[in-house]
């Protein structure tokens, strides 16, 4: 096998598994990583889930379902050893990517999936004008009133129905003009 390109920073990768084996694969990878002392290469294994409410016979039940059945997300540094460990875990059919070359998720994909908080670097200060690029206020323009670095949000004033309205948005939802 040819040498895989080695990243020094861990990235998120998607692994394809047999359907219904996602949690088993997660546990197996975590055990193998622990047994081989590879926690510095394989940092986190996630089966993304969401809760939804079902009403059956007048009873409200909160159920958890997999967001991406048949897939597990792994934060790792790809080396020959870590690739081999994950690839040969029982229940894994392969990495999502070209051939044997896994392709990492982009920061935007990681942020949208909600598997990890991605800190967006934003060169925006109060008084700047921004354009909203996603969400219910898409294509609105507004003036920045407040920037909250910890929460990665900002408050802008948009003009709606002839009056200024304060709106709180995430950094990823705006672009500077």
Short mmCIF file of N, CA, C and O in Angstrom, two decimals, residues 24-126:
data_model
loop_
_atom_site.label_atom_id
_atom_site.label_comp_id
_atom_site.label_asym_id
_atom_site.label_seq_id
_atom_site.Cartn_x
_atom_site.Cartn_y
_atom_site.Cartn_z
N UNK A 24 -22.04 -0.33 17.13
CA UNK A 24 -21.08 -1.42 17.32
C UNK A 24 -19.71 -0.99 16.77
O UNK A 24 -18.67 -1.23 17.40
N UNK A 25 -19.70 -0.37 15.59
CA UNK A 25 -18.46 0.10 14.97
C UNK A 25 -17.80 1.14 15.86
O UNK A 25 -16.58 1.10 16.10
N UNK A 26 -18.60 2.07 16.39
CA UNK A 26 -18.08 3.11 17.29
C UNK A 26 -17.37 2.47 18.48
O UNK A 26 -16.22 2.80 18.79
N UNK A 27 -18.03 1.52 19.15
CA UNK A 27 -17.46 0.84 20.32
C UNK A 27 -16.21 0.07 19.93
O UNK A 27 -15.19 0.12 20.63
N UNK A 28 -16.26 -0.67 18.81
CA UNK A 28 -15.10 -1.45 18.36
C UNK A 28 -13.88 -0.57 18.08
O UNK A 28 -12.77 -0.90 18.48
N UNK A 29 -14.10 0.55 17.39
CA UNK A 29 -12.98 1.45 17.08
C UNK A 29 -12.40 1.99 18.39
O UNK A 29 -11.18 2.00 18.58
N UNK A 30 -13.29 2.43 19.30
CA UNK A 30 -12.81 2.98 20.58
C UNK A 30 -12.00 1.96 21.37
O UNK A 30 -10.96 2.30 21.95
N UNK A 31 -12.44 0.69 21.37
CA UNK A 31 -11.69 -0.38 22.07
C UNK A 31 -10.32 -0.60 21.43
O UNK A 31 -9.31 -0.69 22.13
N UNK A 32 -10.29 -0.72 20.10
CA UNK A 32 -9.03 -0.94 19.39
C UNK A 32 -8.05 0.22 19.63
O UNK A 32 -6.86 -0.01 19.85
N UNK A 33 -8.56 1.44 19.59
CA UNK A 33 -7.72 2.62 19.80
C UNK A 33 -7.11 2.57 21.20
O UNK A 33 -5.91 2.81 21.39
N UNK A 34 -7.95 2.22 22.19
CA UNK A 34 -7.48 2.16 23.57
C UNK A 34 -6.45 1.03 23.73
O UNK A 34 -5.38 1.24 24.31
N UNK A 35 -6.75 -0.14 23.19
CA UNK A 35 -5.84 -1.29 23.31
C UNK A 35 -4.48 -1.01 22.68
O UNK A 35 -3.46 -1.50 23.17
N UNK A 36 -4.47 -0.26 21.58
CA UNK A 36 -3.21 -0.02 20.87
C UNK A 36 -2.57 1.31 21.24
O UNK A 36 -1.57 1.70 20.64
N UNK A 37 -3.20 2.03 22.18
CA UNK A 37 -2.63 3.31 22.62
C UNK A 37 -2.55 4.34 21.51
O UNK A 37 -1.58 5.08 21.40
N UNK A 38 -3.59 4.39 20.66
CA UNK A 38 -3.57 5.31 19.51
C UNK A 38 -4.50 6.51 19.70
O UNK A 38 -4.98 7.10 18.75
N UNK A 39 -4.70 6.90 20.98
CA UNK A 39 -5.61 8.03 21.26
C UNK A 39 -5.11 9.34 20.66
O UNK A 39 -5.89 10.26 20.46
N UNK A 40 -3.81 9.41 20.37
CA UNK A 40 -3.26 10.63 19.75
C UNK A 40 -3.57 10.70 18.25
O UNK A 40 -3.49 11.76 17.64
N UNK A 41 -3.95 9.56 17.66
CA UNK A 41 -4.27 9.52 16.23
C UNK A 41 -5.76 9.48 15.96
O UNK A 41 -6.25 10.10 15.03
N UNK A 42 -6.51 8.70 16.76
CA UNK A 42 -7.96 8.62 16.61
C UNK A 42 -8.56 9.25 17.87
O UNK A 42 -8.55 8.66 18.93
N UNK A 43 -9.07 10.48 17.70
CA UNK A 43 -9.47 11.27 18.87
C UNK A 43 -10.92 11.09 19.29
O UNK A 43 -11.23 11.13 20.47
N UNK A 44 -11.82 10.94 18.31
CA UNK A 44 -13.24 10.90 18.65
C UNK A 44 -14.01 10.12 17.59
O UNK A 44 -13.71 10.23 16.41
N UNK A 45 -15.01 9.34 18.05
CA UNK A 45 -15.86 8.59 17.13
C UNK A 45 -17.30 8.99 17.46
O UNK A 45 -17.72 8.92 18.61
N UNK A 46 -18.06 9.40 16.44
CA UNK A 46 -19.41 9.91 16.67
C UNK A 46 -20.42 9.25 15.73
O UNK A 46 -20.15 9.10 14.54
N UNK A 47 -21.57 8.86 16.31
CA UNK A 47 -22.71 8.43 15.51
C UNK A 47 -23.74 9.56 15.68
O UNK A 47 -24.41 9.63 16.71
N UNK A 48 -23.84 10.49 14.71
CA UNK A 48 -24.76 11.62 14.88
C UNK A 48 -26.21 11.16 15.02
O UNK A 48 -26.69 10.36 14.23
N UNK A 49 -26.87 11.66 16.08
CA UNK A 49 -28.28 11.32 16.31
C UNK A 49 -29.07 12.60 16.55
O UNK A 49 -28.50 13.65 16.85
N UNK A 50 -30.37 12.48 16.41
CA UNK A 50 -31.27 13.60 16.73
C UNK A 50 -32.48 13.02 17.44
O UNK A 50 -32.83 11.86 17.25
N UNK A 51 -33.08 13.85 18.29
CA UNK A 51 -34.28 13.41 18.99
C UNK A 51 -35.49 13.95 18.26
O UNK A 51 -35.47 15.07 17.77
N UNK A 52 -36.53 13.12 18.18
CA UNK A 52 -37.78 13.62 17.62
C UNK A 52 -38.93 13.06 18.47
O UNK A 52 -38.81 12.02 19.10
N UNK A 53 -40.01 13.81 18.48
CA UNK A 53 -41.15 13.44 19.30
C UNK A 53 -42.19 12.73 18.45
O UNK A 53 -42.56 13.21 17.38
N UNK A 54 -42.63 11.57 18.92
CA UNK A 54 -43.71 10.85 18.25
C UNK A 54 -44.91 10.84 19.18
O UNK A 54 -44.76 10.68 20.39
N UNK A 55 -46.09 11.03 18.64
CA UNK A 55 -47.30 10.93 19.44
C UNK A 55 -48.03 9.67 19.01
O UNK A 55 -48.42 9.53 17.85
N UNK A 56 -48.15 8.74 19.95
CA UNK A 56 -48.79 7.46 19.64
C UNK A 56 -49.81 7.19 20.75
O UNK A 56 -49.45 7.17 21.93
N UNK A 57 -51.06 6.97 20.37
CA UNK A 57 -52.15 6.74 21.34
C UNK A 57 -52.19 7.86 22.39
O UNK A 57 -52.38 7.60 23.57
N UNK A 58 -51.98 9.09 21.95
CA UNK A 58 -52.05 10.22 22.87
C UNK A 58 -50.82 10.37 23.75
O UNK A 58 -50.75 11.28 24.57
N UNK A 59 -49.87 9.50 23.63
CA UNK A 59 -48.64 9.56 24.44
C UNK A 59 -47.52 10.19 23.62
O UNK A 59 -47.29 9.79 22.49
N UNK A 60 -46.83 11.13 24.25
CA UNK A 60 -45.66 11.73 23.58
C UNK A 60 -44.44 10.91 23.93
O UNK A 60 -44.14 10.69 25.09
N UNK A 61 -43.73 10.46 22.91
CA UNK A 61 -42.50 9.70 23.14
C UNK A 61 -41.36 10.39 22.41
O UNK A 61 -41.49 10.75 21.25
N UNK A 62 -40.25 10.57 23.12
CA UNK A 62 -39.06 11.14 22.50
C UNK A 62 -38.19 9.99 22.05
O UNK A 62 -37.79 9.15 22.86
N UNK A 63 -37.95 9.92 20.76
CA UNK A 63 -37.12 8.85 20.22
C UNK A 63 -35.85 9.45 19.64
O UNK A 63 -35.85 10.56 19.14
N UNK A 64 -34.79 8.68 19.71
CA UNK A 64 -33.51 9.09 19.13
C UNK A 64 -33.32 8.31 17.85
O UNK A 64 -33.50 7.10 17.84
N UNK A 65 -32.98 9.03 16.79
CA UNK A 65 -32.72 8.32 15.53
C UNK A 65 -31.40 8.81 14.95
O UNK A 65 -30.96 9.92 15.20
N UNK A 66 -30.80 7.93 14.16
CA UNK A 66 -29.52 8.27 13.54
C UNK A 66 -29.77 9.26 12.41
O UNK A 66 -30.68 9.09 11.62
N UNK A 67 -28.95 10.30 12.37
CA UNK A 67 -29.09 11.32 11.33
C UNK A 67 -28.59 10.77 9.99
O UNK A 67 -29.15 11.04 8.94
N UNK A 68 -27.50 9.96 10.04
CA UNK A 68 -26.92 9.38 8.82
C UNK A 68 -26.78 7.88 8.98
O UNK A 68 -25.69 7.39 9.29
N UNK A 69 -27.88 7.12 8.80
CA UNK A 69 -27.78 5.67 8.96
C UNK A 69 -26.72 5.09 8.03
O UNK A 69 -26.63 5.48 6.87
N UNK A 70 -25.91 4.18 8.56
CA UNK A 70 -24.86 3.56 7.75
C UNK A 70 -23.55 4.33 7.75
O UNK A 70 -22.62 3.96 7.03
N UNK A 71 -23.47 5.40 8.56
CA UNK A 71 -22.24 6.19 8.60
C UNK A 71 -21.83 6.51 10.03
O UNK A 71 -22.66 6.70 10.91
N UNK A 72 -20.52 6.57 10.24
CA UNK A 72 -19.93 6.96 11.51
C UNK A 72 -18.90 8.05 11.18
O UNK A 72 -18.24 7.99 10.15
N UNK A 73 -18.80 9.06 12.04
CA UNK A 73 -17.88 10.15 11.80
C UNK A 73 -16.71 10.01 12.79
O UNK A 73 -16.94 9.80 13.97
N UNK A 74 -15.48 10.11 12.28
CA UNK A 74 -14.30 9.91 13.12
C UNK A 74 -13.35 11.10 12.99
O UNK A 74 -13.04 11.54 11.89
N UNK A 75 -12.91 11.61 14.16
CA UNK A 75 -11.90 12.68 14.15
C UNK A 75 -10.56 11.99 14.35
O UNK A 75 -10.32 11.37 15.38
N UNK A 76 -9.69 12.11 13.34
CA UNK A 76 -8.43 11.39 13.40
C UNK A 76 -7.35 12.05 12.55
O UNK A 76 -7.63 12.88 11.70
N UNK A 77 -6.12 11.64 12.83
CA UNK A 77 -5.00 11.98 11.97
C UNK A 77 -4.76 10.72 11.14
O UNK A 77 -4.56 9.65 11.71
N UNK A 78 -4.85 10.84 9.82
CA UNK A 78 -4.71 9.66 8.97
C UNK A 78 -3.22 9.31 8.80
O UNK A 78 -2.45 10.10 8.27
N UNK A 79 -2.87 8.13 9.28
CA UNK A 79 -1.54 7.55 9.03
C UNK A 79 -1.83 6.14 8.51
O UNK A 79 -2.98 5.70 8.54
N UNK A 80 -0.81 5.42 8.09
CA UNK A 80 -1.05 4.05 7.65
C UNK A 80 -1.66 3.23 8.79
O UNK A 80 -2.58 2.44 8.57
N UNK A 81 -1.16 3.43 10.03
CA UNK A 81 -1.64 2.65 11.17
C UNK A 81 -3.11 2.99 11.49
O UNK A 81 -3.93 2.09 11.67
N UNK A 82 -3.43 4.30 11.57
CA UNK A 82 -4.80 4.68 11.95
C UNK A 82 -5.78 4.31 10.84
O UNK A 82 -6.90 3.86 11.10
N UNK A 83 -5.37 4.49 9.58
CA UNK A 83 -6.23 4.13 8.45
C UNK A 83 -6.53 2.63 8.50
O UNK A 83 -7.67 2.21 8.37
N UNK A 84 -5.49 1.83 8.73
CA UNK A 84 -5.63 0.37 8.76
C UNK A 84 -6.53 -0.06 9.91
O UNK A 84 -7.41 -0.89 9.75
N UNK A 85 -6.33 0.55 11.08
CA UNK A 85 -7.14 0.20 12.26
C UNK A 85 -8.63 0.43 11.97
O UNK A 85 -9.46 -0.45 12.18
N UNK A 86 -8.96 1.64 11.47
CA UNK A 86 -10.37 1.97 11.21
C UNK A 86 -10.92 1.13 10.06
O UNK A 86 -11.99 0.53 10.17
N UNK A 87 -10.15 1.05 8.98
CA UNK A 87 -10.61 0.35 7.77
C UNK A 87 -10.91 -1.12 8.04
O UNK A 87 -11.80 -1.70 7.45
N UNK A 88 -10.14 -1.74 8.95
CA UNK A 88 -10.29 -3.17 9.21
C UNK A 88 -11.10 -3.48 10.48
O UNK A 88 -11.08 -4.60 10.95
N UNK A 89 -11.79 -2.49 10.99
CA UNK A 89 -12.69 -2.71 12.12
C UNK A 89 -13.91 -3.45 11.61
O UNK A 89 -14.45 -3.11 10.54
N UNK A 90 -14.35 -4.45 12.37
CA UNK A 90 -15.53 -5.24 11.96
C UNK A 90 -16.74 -4.32 11.78
O UNK A 90 -17.02 -3.49 12.63
N UNK A 91 -17.44 -4.46 10.65
CA UNK A 91 -18.62 -3.65 10.37
C UNK A 91 -18.34 -2.46 9.47
O UNK A 91 -19.26 -1.83 8.95
N UNK A 92 -17.06 -2.11 9.29
CA UNK A 92 -16.68 -0.97 8.45
C UNK A 92 -16.53 -1.45 7.01
O UNK A 92 -15.84 -2.43 6.75
N UNK A 93 -17.18 -0.74 6.07
CA UNK A 93 -17.03 -1.11 4.66
C UNK A 93 -16.03 -0.20 3.95
O UNK A 93 -15.60 -0.51 2.86
N UNK A 94 -15.69 0.92 4.58
CA UNK A 94 -14.67 1.79 3.98
C UNK A 94 -14.84 3.24 4.36
O UNK A 94 -15.83 3.63 4.99
N UNK A 95 -13.86 4.04 3.98
CA UNK A 95 -13.92 5.48 4.17
C UNK A 95 -14.69 6.10 3.01
O UNK A 95 -14.67 5.55 1.90
N UNK A 96 -15.31 7.24 3.23
CA UNK A 96 -15.92 7.98 2.14
C UNK A 96 -14.80 8.82 1.53
O UNK A 96 -14.13 9.58 2.23
N UNK A 97 -14.54 8.62 0.23
CA UNK A 97 -13.47 9.33 -0.45
C UNK A 97 -13.18 8.64 -1.78
O UNK A 97 -13.97 7.82 -2.24
N UNK A 98 -12.04 8.98 -2.37
CA UNK A 98 -11.65 8.38 -3.65
C UNK A 98 -10.76 7.17 -3.39
O UNK A 98 -9.66 7.33 -2.88
N UNK A 99 -11.23 5.99 -3.75
CA UNK A 99 -10.43 4.78 -3.56
C UNK A 99 -10.05 4.60 -2.11
O UNK A 99 -10.91 4.58 -1.24
N UNK A 100 -8.75 4.52 -1.84
CA UNK A 100 -8.32 4.31 -0.46
C UNK A 100 -7.99 5.64 0.22
O UNK A 100 -7.55 5.67 1.36
N UNK A 101 -8.18 6.76 -0.48
CA UNK A 101 -7.83 8.07 0.06
C UNK A 101 -9.05 8.72 0.72
O UNK A 101 -9.95 9.20 0.05
N UNK A 102 -9.10 8.71 2.07
CA UNK A 102 -10.25 9.34 2.73
C UNK A 102 -10.24 10.86 2.53
O UNK A 102 -9.17 11.46 2.49
N UNK A 103 -11.42 11.44 2.38
CA UNK A 103 -11.52 12.89 2.20
C UNK A 103 -12.11 13.49 3.47
O UNK A 103 -13.20 13.09 3.89
N UNK A 104 -11.40 14.44 4.10
CA UNK A 104 -11.93 15.04 5.33
C UNK A 104 -13.13 15.95 5.05
O UNK A 104 -13.26 16.49 3.96
N UNK A 105 -13.98 16.09 6.07
CA UNK A 105 -15.10 17.02 5.97
C UNK A 105 -14.55 18.45 6.05
O UNK A 105 -13.56 18.70 6.74
N UNK A 106 -15.20 19.38 5.38
CA UNK A 106 -14.80 20.78 5.48
C UNK A 106 -15.30 21.34 6.81
O UNK A 106 -16.21 20.77 7.43
N UNK A 107 -14.73 22.46 7.24
CA UNK A 107 -15.18 23.10 8.49
C UNK A 107 -16.66 23.43 8.42
O UNK A 107 -17.39 23.28 9.39
N UNK A 108 -17.12 23.86 7.23
CA UNK A 108 -18.53 24.20 7.05
C UNK A 108 -19.42 22.97 7.24
O UNK A 108 -20.46 23.04 7.88
N UNK A 109 -18.99 21.82 6.70
CA UNK A 109 -19.76 20.58 6.86
C UNK A 109 -19.81 20.17 8.33
O UNK A 109 -20.86 19.77 8.83
N UNK A 110 -18.68 20.26 9.01
CA UNK A 110 -18.61 19.90 10.43
C UNK A 110 -19.55 20.81 11.23
O UNK A 110 -20.30 20.36 12.09
N UNK A 111 -19.53 22.10 10.91
CA UNK A 111 -20.38 23.07 11.62
C UNK A 111 -21.86 22.77 11.39
O UNK A 111 -22.66 22.75 12.31
N UNK A 112 -22.22 22.51 10.11
CA UNK A 112 -23.62 22.24 9.78
C UNK A 112 -24.12 20.96 10.43
O UNK A 112 -25.28 20.85 10.80
N UNK A 113 -23.24 19.95 10.53
CA UNK A 113 -23.64 18.67 11.12
C UNK A 113 -23.75 18.78 12.64
O UNK A 113 -24.35 17.93 13.27
N UNK A 114 -23.13 19.81 13.19
CA UNK A 114 -23.23 20.01 14.64
C UNK A 114 -22.41 19.02 15.45
O UNK A 114 -22.66 18.84 16.64
N UNK A 115 -21.43 18.34 14.83
CA UNK A 115 -20.65 17.36 15.58
C UNK A 115 -19.54 18.02 16.39
O UNK A 115 -19.02 17.44 17.31
N UNK A 116 -19.22 19.25 16.04
CA UNK A 116 -18.18 19.96 16.79
C UNK A 116 -18.37 21.44 16.55
O UNK A 116 -18.73 21.87 15.47
N UNK A 117 -18.13 22.22 17.57
CA UNK A 117 -18.21 23.68 17.44
C UNK A 117 -17.01 24.14 16.63
O UNK A 117 -15.87 23.88 17.00
N UNK A 118 -17.24 24.75 15.50
CA UNK A 118 -16.16 25.27 14.67
C UNK A 118 -16.10 26.77 14.90
O UNK A 118 -17.09 27.47 14.68
N UNK A 119 -14.96 27.24 15.36
CA UNK A 119 -14.83 28.67 15.60
C UNK A 119 -14.49 29.38 14.30
O UNK A 119 -13.52 29.06 13.65
N UNK A 120 -15.35 30.32 13.95
CA UNK A 120 -15.18 31.07 12.72
C UNK A 120 -14.41 32.33 13.05
O UNK A 120 -14.74 33.05 13.99
N UNK A 121 -13.36 32.58 12.29
CA UNK A 121 -12.60 33.83 12.48
C UNK A 121 -13.31 34.88 11.63
O UNK A 121 -13.49 34.70 10.44
N UNK A 122 -13.69 35.97 12.28
CA UNK A 122 -14.48 36.98 11.59
C UNK A 122 -13.86 38.34 11.81
O UNK A 122 -13.59 38.73 12.95
N UNK A 123 -13.62 39.04 10.73
CA UNK A 123 -13.03 40.38 10.82
C UNK A 123 -14.17 41.40 10.75
O UNK A 123 -14.28 42.14 9.79
N UNK A 124 -15.04 41.36 11.75
CA UNK A 124 -16.19 42.25 11.77
C UNK A 124 -16.27 42.92 13.14
O UNK A 124 -16.08 42.27 14.16
N UNK A 125 -16.54 44.21 13.12
CA UNK A 125 -16.64 44.97 14.37
C UNK A 125 -17.95 45.74 14.38
O UNK A 125 -18.54 45.98 13.33
N UNK A 126 -18.40 46.16 15.59
CA UNK A 126 -19.60 47.00 15.64
C UNK A 126 -19.46 48.21 14.73
O UNK A 126 -18.39 48.81 14.66
#
